Backbone as ProteinMPNN parsed JSONL, in Angstrom:
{"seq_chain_A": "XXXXXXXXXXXXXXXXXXXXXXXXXXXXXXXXXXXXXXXXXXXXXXXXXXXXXXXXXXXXXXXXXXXXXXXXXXXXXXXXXXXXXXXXXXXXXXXXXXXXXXXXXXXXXXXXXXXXXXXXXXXXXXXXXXXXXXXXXXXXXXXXXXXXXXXXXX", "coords_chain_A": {"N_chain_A": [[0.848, -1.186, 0.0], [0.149, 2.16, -0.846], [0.545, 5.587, 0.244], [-0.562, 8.522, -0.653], [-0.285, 12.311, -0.918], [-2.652, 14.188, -3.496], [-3.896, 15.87, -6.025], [-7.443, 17.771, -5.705], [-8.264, 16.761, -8.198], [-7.683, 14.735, -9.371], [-7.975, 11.649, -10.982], [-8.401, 9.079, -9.426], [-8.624, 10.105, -7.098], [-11.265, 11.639, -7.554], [-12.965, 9.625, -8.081], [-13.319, 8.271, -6.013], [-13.953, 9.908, -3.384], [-16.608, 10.376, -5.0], [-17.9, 8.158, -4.438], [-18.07, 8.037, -1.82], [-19.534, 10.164, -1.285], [-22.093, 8.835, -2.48], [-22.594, 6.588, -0.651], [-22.87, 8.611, 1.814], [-25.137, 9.417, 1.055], [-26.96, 7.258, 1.12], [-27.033, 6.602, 3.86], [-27.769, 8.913, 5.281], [-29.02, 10.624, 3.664], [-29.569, 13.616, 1.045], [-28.522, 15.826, 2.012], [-26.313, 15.102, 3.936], [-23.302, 15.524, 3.177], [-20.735, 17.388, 3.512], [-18.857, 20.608, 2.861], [-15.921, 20.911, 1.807], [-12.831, 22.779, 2.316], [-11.192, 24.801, 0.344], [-8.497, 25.412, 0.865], [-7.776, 22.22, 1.606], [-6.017, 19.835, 1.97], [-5.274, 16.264, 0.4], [-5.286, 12.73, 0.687], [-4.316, 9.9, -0.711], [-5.141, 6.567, -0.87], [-3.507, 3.741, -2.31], [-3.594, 0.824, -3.463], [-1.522, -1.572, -4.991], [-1.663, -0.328, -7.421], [-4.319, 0.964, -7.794], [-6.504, 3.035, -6.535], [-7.978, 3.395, -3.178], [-8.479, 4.473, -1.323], [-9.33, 7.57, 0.848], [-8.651, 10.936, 2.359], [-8.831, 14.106, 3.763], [-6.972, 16.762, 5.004], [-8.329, 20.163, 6.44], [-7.505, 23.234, 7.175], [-8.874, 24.842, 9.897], [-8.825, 26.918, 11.833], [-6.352, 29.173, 13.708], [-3.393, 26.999, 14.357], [-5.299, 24.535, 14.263], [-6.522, 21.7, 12.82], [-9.072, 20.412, 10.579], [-10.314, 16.876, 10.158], [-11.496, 15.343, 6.824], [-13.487, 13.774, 4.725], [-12.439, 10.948, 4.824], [-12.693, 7.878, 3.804], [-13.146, 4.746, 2.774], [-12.918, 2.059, 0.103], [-15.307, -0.037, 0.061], [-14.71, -3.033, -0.328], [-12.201, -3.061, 0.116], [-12.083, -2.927, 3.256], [-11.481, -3.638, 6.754], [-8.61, -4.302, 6.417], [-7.209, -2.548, 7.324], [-6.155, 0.246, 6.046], [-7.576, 2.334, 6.801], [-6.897, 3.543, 9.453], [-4.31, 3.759, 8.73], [-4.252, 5.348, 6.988], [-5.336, 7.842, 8.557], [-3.078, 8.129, 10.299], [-1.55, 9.034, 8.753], [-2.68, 11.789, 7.783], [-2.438, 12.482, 10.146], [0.105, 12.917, 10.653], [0.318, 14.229, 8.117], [-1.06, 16.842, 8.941], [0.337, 17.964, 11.09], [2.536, 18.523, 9.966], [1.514, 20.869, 8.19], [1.193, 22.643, 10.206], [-0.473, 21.887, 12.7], [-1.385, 21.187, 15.548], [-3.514, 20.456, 16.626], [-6.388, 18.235, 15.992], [-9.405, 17.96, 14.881], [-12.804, 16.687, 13.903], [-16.027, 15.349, 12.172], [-18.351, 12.948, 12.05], [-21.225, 10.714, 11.946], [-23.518, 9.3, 13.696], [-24.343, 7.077, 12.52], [-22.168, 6.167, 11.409], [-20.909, 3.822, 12.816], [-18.438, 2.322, 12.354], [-17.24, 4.092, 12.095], [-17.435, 6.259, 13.69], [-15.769, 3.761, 15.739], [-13.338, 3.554, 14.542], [-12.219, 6.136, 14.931], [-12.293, 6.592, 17.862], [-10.59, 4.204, 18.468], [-8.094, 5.303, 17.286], [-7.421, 7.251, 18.846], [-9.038, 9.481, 19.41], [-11.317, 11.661, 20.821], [-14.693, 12.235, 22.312], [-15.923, 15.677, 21.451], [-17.985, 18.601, 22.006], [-20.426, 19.127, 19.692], [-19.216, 21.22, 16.993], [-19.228, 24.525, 14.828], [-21.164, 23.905, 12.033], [-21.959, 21.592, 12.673], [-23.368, 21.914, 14.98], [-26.338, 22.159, 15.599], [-26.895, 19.572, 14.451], [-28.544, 16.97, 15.469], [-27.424, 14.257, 14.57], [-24.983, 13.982, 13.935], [-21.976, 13.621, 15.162], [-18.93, 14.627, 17.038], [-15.518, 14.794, 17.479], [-12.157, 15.177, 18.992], [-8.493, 15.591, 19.083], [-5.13, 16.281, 20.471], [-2.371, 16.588, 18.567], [0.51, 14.523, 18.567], [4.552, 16.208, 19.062], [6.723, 16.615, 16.778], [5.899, 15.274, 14.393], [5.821, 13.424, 10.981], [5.517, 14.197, 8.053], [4.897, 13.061, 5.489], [6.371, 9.959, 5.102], [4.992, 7.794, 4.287], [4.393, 5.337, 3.01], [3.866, 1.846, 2.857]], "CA_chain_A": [[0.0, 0.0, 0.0], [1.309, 3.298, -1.009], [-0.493, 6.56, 0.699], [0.625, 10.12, -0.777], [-1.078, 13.644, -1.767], [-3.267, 14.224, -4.793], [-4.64, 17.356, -6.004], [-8.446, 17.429, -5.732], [-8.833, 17.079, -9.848], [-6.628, 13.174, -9.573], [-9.024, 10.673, -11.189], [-8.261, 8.155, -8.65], [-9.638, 10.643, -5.555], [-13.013, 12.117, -7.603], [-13.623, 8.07, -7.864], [-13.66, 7.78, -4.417], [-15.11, 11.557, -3.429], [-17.974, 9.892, -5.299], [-18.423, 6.595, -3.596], [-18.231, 8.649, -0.195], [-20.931, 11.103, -1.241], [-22.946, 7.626, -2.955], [-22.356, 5.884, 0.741], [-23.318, 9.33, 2.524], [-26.656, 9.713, 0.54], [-27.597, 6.402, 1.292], [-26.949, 6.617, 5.345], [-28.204, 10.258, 5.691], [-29.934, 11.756, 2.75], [-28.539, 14.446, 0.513], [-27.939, 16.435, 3.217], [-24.739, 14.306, 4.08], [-22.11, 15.624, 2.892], [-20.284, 19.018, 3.985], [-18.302, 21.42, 2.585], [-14.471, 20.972, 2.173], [-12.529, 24.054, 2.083], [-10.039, 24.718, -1.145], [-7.28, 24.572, 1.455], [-8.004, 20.87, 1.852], [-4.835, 18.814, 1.146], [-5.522, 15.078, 0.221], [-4.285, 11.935, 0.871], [-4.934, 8.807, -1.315], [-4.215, 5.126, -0.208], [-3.517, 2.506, -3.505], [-2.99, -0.811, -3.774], [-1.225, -2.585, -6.535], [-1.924, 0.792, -8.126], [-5.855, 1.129, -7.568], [-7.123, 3.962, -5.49], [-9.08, 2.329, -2.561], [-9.043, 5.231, 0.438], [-8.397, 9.039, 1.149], [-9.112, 11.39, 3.742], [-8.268, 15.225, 3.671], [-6.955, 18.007, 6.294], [-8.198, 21.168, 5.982], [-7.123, 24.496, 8.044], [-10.052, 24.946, 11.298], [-8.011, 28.125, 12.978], [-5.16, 28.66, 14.512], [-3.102, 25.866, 14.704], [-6.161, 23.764, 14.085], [-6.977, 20.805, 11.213], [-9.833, 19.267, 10.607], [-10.022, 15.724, 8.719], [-12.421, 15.187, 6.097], [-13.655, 13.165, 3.053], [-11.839, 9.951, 5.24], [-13.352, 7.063, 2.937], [-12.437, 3.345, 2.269], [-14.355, 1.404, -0.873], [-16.077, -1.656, 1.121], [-13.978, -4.209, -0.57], [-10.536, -2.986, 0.753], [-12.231, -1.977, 4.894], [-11.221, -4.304, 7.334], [-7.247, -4.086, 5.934], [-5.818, -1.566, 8.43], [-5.851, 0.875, 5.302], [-7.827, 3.896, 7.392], [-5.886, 3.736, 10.479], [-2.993, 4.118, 7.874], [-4.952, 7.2, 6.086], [-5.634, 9.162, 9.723], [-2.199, 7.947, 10.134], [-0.539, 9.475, 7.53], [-3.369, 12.705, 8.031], [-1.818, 13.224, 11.775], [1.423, 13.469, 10.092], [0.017, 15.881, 7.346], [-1.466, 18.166, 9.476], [1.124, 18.338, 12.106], [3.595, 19.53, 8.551], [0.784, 21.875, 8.171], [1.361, 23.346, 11.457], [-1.889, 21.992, 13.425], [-1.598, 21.201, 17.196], [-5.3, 19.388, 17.604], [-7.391, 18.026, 14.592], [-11.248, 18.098, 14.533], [-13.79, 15.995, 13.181], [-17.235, 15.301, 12.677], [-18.808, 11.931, 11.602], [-22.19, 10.29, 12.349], [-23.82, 8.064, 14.374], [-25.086, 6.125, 11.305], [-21.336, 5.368, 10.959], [-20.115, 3.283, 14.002], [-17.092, 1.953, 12.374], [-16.238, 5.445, 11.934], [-16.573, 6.032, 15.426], [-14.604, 2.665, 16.514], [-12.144, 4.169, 14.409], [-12.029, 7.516, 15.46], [-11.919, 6.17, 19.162], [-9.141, 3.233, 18.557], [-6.932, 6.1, 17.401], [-7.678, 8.566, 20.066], [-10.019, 10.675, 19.655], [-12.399, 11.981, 22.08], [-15.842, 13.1, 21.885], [-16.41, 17.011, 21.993], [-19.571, 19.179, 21.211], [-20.62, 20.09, 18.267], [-19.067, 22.655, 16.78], [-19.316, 25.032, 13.805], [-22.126, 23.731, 11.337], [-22.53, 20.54, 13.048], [-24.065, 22.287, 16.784], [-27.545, 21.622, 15.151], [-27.219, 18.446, 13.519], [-28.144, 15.754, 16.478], [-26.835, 12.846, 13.786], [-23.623, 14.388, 13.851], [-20.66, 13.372, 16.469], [-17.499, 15.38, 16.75], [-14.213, 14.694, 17.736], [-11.062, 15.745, 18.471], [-7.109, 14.632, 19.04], [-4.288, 16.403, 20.433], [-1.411, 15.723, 17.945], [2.295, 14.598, 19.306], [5.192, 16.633, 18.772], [7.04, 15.785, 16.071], [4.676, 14.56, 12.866], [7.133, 13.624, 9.701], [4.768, 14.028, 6.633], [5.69, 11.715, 3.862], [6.904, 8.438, 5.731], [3.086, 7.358, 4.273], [4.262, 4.226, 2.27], [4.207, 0.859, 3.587]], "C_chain_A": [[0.883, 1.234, 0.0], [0.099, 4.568, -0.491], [0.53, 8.069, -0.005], [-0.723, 11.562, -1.659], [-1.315, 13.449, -2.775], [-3.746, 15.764, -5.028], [-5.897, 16.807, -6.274], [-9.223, 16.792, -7.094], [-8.17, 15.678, -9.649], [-7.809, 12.297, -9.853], [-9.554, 9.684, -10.229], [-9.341, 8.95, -7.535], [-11.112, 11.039, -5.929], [-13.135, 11.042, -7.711], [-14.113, 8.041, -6.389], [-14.151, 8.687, -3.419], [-16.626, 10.726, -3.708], [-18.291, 8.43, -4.599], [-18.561, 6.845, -2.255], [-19.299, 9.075, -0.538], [-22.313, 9.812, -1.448], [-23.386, 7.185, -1.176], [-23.055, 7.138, 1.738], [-24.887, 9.648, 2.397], [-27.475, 8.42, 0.902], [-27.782, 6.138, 3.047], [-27.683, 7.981, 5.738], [-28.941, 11.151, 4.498], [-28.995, 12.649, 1.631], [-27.946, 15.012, 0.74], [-26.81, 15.871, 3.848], [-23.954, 14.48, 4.076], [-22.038, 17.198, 3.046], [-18.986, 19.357, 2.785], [-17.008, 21.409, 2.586], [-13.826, 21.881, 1.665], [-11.493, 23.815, 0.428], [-8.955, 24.329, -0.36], [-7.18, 22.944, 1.789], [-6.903, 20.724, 0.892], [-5.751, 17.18, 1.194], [-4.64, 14.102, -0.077], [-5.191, 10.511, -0.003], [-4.171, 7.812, -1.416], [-4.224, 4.225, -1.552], [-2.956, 1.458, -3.146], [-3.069, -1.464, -5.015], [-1.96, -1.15, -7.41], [-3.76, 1.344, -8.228], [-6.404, 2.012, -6.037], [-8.042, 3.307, -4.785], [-9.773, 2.916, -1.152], [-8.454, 6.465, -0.004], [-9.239, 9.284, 2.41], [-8.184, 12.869, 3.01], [-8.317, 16.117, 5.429], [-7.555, 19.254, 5.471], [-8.32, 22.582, 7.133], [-9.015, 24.662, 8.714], [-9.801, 26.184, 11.833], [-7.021, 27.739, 13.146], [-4.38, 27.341, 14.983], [-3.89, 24.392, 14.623], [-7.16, 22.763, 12.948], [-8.69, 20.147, 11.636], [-9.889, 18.052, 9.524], [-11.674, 15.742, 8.82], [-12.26, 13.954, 5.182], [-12.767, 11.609, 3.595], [-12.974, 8.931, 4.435], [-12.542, 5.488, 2.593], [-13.437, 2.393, 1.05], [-14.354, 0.095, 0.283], [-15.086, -2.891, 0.531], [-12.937, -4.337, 0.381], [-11.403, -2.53, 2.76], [-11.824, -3.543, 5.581], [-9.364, -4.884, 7.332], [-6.256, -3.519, 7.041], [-5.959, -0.136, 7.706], [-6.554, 2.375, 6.127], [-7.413, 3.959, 7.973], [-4.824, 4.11, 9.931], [-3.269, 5.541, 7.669], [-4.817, 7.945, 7.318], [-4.516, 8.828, 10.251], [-1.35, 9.615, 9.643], [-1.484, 11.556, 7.438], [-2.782, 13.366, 8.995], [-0.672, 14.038, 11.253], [1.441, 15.031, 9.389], [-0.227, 16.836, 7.987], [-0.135, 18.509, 10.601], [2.715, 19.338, 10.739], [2.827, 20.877, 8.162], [0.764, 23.277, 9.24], [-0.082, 22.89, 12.835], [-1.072, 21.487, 14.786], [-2.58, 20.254, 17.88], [-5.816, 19.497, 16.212], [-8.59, 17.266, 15.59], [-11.126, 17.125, 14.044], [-15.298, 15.295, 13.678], [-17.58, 13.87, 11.591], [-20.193, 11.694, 12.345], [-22.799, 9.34, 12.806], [-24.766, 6.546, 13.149], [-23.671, 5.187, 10.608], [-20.689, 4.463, 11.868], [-19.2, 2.884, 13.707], [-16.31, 2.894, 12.141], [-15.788, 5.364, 13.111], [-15.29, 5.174, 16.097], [-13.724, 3.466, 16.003], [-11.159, 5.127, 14.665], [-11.233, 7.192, 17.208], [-10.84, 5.36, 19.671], [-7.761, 4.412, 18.193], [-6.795, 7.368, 17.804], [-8.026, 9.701, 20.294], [-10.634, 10.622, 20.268], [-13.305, 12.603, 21.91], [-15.743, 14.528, 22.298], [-17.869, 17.637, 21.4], [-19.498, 19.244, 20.098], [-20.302, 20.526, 17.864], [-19.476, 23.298, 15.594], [-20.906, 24.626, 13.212], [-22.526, 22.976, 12.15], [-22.909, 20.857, 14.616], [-25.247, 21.922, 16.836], [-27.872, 20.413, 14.588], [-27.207, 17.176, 14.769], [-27.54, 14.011, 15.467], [-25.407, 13.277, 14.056], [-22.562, 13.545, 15.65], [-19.514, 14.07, 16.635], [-16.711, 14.674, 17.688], [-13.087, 15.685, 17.831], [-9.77, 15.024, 19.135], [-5.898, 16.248, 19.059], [-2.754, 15.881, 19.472], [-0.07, 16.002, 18.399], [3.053, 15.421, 18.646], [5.908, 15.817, 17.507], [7.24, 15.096, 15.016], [5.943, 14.825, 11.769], [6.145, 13.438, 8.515], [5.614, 13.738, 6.063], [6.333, 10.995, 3.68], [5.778, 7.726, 5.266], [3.245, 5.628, 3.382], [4.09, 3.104, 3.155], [4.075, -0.686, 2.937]], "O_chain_A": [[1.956, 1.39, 0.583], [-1.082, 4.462, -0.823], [1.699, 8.437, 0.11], [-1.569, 11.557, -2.553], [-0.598, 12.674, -3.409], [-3.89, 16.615, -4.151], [-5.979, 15.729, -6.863], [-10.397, 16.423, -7.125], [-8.447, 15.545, -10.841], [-8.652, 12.195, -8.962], [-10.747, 9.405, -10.112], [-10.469, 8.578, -7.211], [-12.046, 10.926, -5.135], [-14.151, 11.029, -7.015], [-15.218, 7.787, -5.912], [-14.829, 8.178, -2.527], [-17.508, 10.519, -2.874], [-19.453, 8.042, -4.486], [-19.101, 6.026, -1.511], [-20.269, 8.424, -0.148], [-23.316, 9.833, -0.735], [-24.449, 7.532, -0.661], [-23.869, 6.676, 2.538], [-25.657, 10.008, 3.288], [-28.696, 8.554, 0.978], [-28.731, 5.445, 3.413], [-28.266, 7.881, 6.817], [-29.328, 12.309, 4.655], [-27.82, 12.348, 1.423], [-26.857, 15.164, 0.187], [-26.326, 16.771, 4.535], [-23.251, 13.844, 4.861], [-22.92, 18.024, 2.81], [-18.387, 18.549, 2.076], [-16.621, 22.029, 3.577], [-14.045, 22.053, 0.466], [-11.285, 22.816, -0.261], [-8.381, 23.259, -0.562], [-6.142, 22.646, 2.38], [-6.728, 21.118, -0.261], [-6.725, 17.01, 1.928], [-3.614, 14.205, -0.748], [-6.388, 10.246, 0.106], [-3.008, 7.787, -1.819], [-5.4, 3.997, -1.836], [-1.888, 1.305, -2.554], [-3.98, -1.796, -5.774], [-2.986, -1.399, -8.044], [-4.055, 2.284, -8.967], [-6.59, 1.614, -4.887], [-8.908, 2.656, -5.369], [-10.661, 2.553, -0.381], [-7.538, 6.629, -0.81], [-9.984, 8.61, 3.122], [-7.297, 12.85, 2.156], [-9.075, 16.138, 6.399], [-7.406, 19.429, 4.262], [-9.33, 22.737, 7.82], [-10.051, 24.592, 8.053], [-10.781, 26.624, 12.434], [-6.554, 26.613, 12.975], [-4.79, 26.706, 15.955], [-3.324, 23.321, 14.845], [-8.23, 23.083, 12.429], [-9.184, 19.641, 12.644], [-9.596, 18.171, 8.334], [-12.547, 15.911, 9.672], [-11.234, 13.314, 4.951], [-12.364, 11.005, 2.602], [-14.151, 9.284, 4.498], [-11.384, 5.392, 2.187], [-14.621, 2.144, 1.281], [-13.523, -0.42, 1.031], [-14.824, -3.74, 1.382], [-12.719, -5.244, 1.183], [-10.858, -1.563, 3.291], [-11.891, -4.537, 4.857], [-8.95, -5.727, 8.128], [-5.137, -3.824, 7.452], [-5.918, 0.815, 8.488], [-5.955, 3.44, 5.979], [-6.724, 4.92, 7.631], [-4.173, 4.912, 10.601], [-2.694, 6.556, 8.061], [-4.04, 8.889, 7.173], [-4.658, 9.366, 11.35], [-0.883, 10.666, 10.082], [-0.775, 12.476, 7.03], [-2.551, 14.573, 8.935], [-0.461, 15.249, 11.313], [1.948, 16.128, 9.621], [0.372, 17.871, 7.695], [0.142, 19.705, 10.683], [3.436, 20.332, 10.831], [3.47, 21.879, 7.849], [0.437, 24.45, 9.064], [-0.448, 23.68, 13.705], [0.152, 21.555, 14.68], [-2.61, 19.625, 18.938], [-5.747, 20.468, 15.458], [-8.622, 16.458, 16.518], [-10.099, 16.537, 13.706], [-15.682, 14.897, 14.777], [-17.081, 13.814, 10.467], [-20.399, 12.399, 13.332], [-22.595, 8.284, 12.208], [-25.471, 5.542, 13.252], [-23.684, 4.217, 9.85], [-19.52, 4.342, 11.501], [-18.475, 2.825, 14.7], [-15.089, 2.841, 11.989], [-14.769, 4.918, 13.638], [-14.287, 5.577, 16.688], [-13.163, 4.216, 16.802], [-9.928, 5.118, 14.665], [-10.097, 7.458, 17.6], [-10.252, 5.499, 20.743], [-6.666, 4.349, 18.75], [-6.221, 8.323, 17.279], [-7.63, 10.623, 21.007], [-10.893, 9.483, 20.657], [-13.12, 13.679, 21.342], [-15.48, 14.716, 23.486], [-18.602, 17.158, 20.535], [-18.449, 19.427, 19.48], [-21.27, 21.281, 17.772], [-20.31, 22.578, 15.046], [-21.855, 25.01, 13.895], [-23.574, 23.355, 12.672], [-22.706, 19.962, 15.436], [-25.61, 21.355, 17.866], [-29.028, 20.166, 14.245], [-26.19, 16.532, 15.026], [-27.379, 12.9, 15.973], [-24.755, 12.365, 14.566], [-22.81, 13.17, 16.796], [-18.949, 13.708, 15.603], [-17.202, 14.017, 18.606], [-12.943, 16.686, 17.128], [-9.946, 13.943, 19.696], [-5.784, 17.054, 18.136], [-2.172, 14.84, 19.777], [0.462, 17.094, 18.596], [2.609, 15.674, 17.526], [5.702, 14.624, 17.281], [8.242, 14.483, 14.648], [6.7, 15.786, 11.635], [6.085, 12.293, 8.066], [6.813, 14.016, 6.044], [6.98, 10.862, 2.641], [5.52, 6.803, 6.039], [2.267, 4.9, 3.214], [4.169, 3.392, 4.349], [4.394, -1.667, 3.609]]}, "name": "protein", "num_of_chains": 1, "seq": "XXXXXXXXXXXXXXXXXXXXXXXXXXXXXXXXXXXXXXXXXXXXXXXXXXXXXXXXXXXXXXXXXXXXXXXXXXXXXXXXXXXXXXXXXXXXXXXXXXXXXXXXXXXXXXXXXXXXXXXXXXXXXXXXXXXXXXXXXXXXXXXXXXXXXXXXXX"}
């Protein structure tokens, strides 16, 4: 598995952009899917050359990331391959300059959650858009000193 930046236009990531939004419309409606800023960097996981996961940071405030657009196609989940992605995300954002990364997922996704929670995140309120949305969950994660963006292969 090889994980490394894309620009948002990379064939490989609008494939899988669209199989998130597909997957979000079918758990929550159309209403599903949020807003990812332009600053959003992106990270896209392949195997044997076939795009199969991403996930993006994108600037929150001060010192502050949030991850987005985190996605695995159903074939490849159960791999390791997102723990890799929010992995390889910590890293990014900490090259970015962040401190603490955000995020918001939904209770319609529980293996988000597990995931979120196995790599140490902690529930916080609501914030921003998602204060009104009781489907919503947020998160967040102190990140260690340290972070070496673009160790992402493996």
């Amino acid at each position: 598995m090889v994980i490394e930046e894309r620009p948002v236009d990379d064939p490989g990531l609008s494939a899988l952009l669209g199989a998130a939004f597909a997957e979000l419309v079918a758990r929550y409606g159309p209403e599903g899917r949020s807003a990812v800023h332009e600053e959003a960097r992106y990270l896209v996981a392949s195997v044997d050359g076939v795009a199969v996961g991403c996930g993006a940071v994108q600037p929150a405030g001060p010192s502050v990331g949030e991850l987005k657009r985190m996605f695995v196609l159903p074939d490849y989940r159960g791999r390791g391959i997102a723990r890799k992605l929010v992995v390889a995300l910590e890293d990014l954002a900490g090259a970015m300059g962040c401190h603490t990364l955000l995020l918001a997922t939904g209770v319609r996704q529980p293996e988000a959650i597990a995931l979120y929670e196995r790599c140490g995140y902690v529930p916080v309120e609501r914030y921003g858009k998602y204060v009104d949305q009781p489907l919503t969950r947020c998160f967040h994660k102190p990140l260690p000193e340290g972070t070496t963006a673009g160790a992402w292969s493996s």
